[in-house]
PDB file of C-alpha atoms in Angstrom:
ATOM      1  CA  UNK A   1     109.666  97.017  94.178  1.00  0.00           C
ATOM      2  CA  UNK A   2     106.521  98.080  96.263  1.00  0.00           C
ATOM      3  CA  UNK A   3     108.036 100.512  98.114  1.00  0.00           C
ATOM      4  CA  UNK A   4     105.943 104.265  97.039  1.00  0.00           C
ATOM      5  CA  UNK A   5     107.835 106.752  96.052  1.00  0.00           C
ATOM      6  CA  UNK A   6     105.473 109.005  94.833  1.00  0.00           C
ATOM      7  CA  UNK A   7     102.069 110.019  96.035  1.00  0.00           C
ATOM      8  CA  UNK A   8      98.837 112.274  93.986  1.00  0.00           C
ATOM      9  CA  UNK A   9      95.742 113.331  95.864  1.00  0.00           C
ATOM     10  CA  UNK A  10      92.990 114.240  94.043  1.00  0.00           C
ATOM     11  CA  UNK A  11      89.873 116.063  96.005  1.00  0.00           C
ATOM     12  CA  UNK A  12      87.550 117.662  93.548  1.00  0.00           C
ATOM     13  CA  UNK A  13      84.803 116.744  91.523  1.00  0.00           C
ATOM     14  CA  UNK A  14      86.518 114.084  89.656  1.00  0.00           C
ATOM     15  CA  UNK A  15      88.342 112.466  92.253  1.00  0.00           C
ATOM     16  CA  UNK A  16      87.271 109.572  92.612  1.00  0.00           C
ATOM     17  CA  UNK A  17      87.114 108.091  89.036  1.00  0.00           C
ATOM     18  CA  UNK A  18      91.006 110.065  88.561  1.00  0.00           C
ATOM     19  CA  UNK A  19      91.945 107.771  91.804  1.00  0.00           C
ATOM     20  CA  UNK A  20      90.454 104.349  90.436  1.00  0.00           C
ATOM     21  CA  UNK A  21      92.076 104.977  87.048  1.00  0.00           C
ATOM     22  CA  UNK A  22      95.324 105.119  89.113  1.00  0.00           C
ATOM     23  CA  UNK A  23      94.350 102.081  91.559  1.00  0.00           C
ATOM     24  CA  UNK A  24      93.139  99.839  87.999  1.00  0.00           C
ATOM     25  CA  UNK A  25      97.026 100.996  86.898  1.00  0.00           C
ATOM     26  CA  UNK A  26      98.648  99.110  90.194  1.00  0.00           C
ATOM     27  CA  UNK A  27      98.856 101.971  92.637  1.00  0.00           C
ATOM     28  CA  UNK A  28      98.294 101.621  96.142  1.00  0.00           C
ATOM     29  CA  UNK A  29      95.376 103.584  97.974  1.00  0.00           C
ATOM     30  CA  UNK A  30      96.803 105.474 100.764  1.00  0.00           C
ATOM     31  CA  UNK A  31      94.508 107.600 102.587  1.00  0.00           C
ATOM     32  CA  UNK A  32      90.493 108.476 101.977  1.00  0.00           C
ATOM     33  CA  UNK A  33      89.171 111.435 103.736  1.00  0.00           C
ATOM     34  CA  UNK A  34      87.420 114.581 103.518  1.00  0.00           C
ATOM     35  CA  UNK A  35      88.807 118.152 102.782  1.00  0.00           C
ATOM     36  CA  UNK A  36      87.229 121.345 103.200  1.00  0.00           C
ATOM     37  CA  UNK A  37      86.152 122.696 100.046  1.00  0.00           C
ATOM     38  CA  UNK A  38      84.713 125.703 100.798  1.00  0.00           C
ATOM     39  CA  UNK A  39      82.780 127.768 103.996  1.00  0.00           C
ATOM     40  CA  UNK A  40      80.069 129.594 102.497  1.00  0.00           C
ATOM     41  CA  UNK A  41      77.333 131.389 105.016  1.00  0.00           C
ATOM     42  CA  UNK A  42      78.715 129.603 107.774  1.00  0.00           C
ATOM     43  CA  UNK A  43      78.347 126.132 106.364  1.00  0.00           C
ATOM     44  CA  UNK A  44      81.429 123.706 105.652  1.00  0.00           C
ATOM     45  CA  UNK A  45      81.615 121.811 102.700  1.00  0.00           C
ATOM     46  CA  UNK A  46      83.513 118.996 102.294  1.00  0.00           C
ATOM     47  CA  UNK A  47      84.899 116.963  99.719  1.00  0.00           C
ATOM     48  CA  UNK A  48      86.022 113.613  99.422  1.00  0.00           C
ATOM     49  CA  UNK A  49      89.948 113.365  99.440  1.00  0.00           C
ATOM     50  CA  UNK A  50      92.066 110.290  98.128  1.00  0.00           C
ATOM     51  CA  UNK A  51      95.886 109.615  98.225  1.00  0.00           C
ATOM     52  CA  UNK A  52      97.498 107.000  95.831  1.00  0.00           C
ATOM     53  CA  UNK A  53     100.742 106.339  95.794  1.00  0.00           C
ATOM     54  CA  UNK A  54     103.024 104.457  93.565  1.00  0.00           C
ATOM     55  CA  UNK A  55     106.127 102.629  93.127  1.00  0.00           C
ATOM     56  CA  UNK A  56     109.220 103.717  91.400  1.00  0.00           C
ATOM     57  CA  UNK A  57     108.374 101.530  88.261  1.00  0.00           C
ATOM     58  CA  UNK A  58     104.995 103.560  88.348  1.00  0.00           C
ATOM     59  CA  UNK A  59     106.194 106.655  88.912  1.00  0.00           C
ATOM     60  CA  UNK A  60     108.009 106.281  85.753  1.00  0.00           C
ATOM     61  CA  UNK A  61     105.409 105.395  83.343  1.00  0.00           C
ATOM     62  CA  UNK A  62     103.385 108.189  85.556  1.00  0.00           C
ATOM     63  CA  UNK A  63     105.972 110.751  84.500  1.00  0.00           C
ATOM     64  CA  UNK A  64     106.397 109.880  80.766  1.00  0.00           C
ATOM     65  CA  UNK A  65     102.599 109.914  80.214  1.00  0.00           C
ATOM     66  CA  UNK A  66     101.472 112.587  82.760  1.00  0.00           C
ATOM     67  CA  UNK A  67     102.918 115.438  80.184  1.00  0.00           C
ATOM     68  CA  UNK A  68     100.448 113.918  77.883  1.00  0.00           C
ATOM     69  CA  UNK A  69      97.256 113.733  80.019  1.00  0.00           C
ATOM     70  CA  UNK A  70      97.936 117.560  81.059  1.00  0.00           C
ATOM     71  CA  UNK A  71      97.443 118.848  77.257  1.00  0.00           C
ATOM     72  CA  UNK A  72      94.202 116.781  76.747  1.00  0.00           C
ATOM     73  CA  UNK A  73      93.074 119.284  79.894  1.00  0.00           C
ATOM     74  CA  UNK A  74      93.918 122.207  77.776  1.00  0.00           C
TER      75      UNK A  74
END
């Protein structure tokens, strides 16, 4: 069951710790790259982008604790 079936990417100030808290939980790392964050003056500024995926056993436990994590944001 290590087939991903579902994929987050997280690119802002907190990505990278969001993205190990998924990779210490099993997920796979998919992709790390930059993203334009903003052009300001001319200049490009990047952030650093990472893609996790997970499997369907993850995605489950993603989806009946995700509701959870989004009021702690609030």
């Amino acid at each position: 069951m290590n087939e991903i079936v579902f994929t987050l990417e997280f690119d802002d100030d907190g990505a990278g710790s969001r993205a190990n808290g998924y990779l210490e939980k099993g997920w796979k790392l998919i992709h790390v790259g930059t993203k334009v964050a903003d052009i300001y003056n001319g200049q490009i500024y990047y952030n650093t982008a990472y893609v996790v995926g997970a499997n369907q056993e993850q995605y489950k436990a993603y989806l009946e604790e995700e509701p959870k994590s989004l009021l702690d944001d609030i």
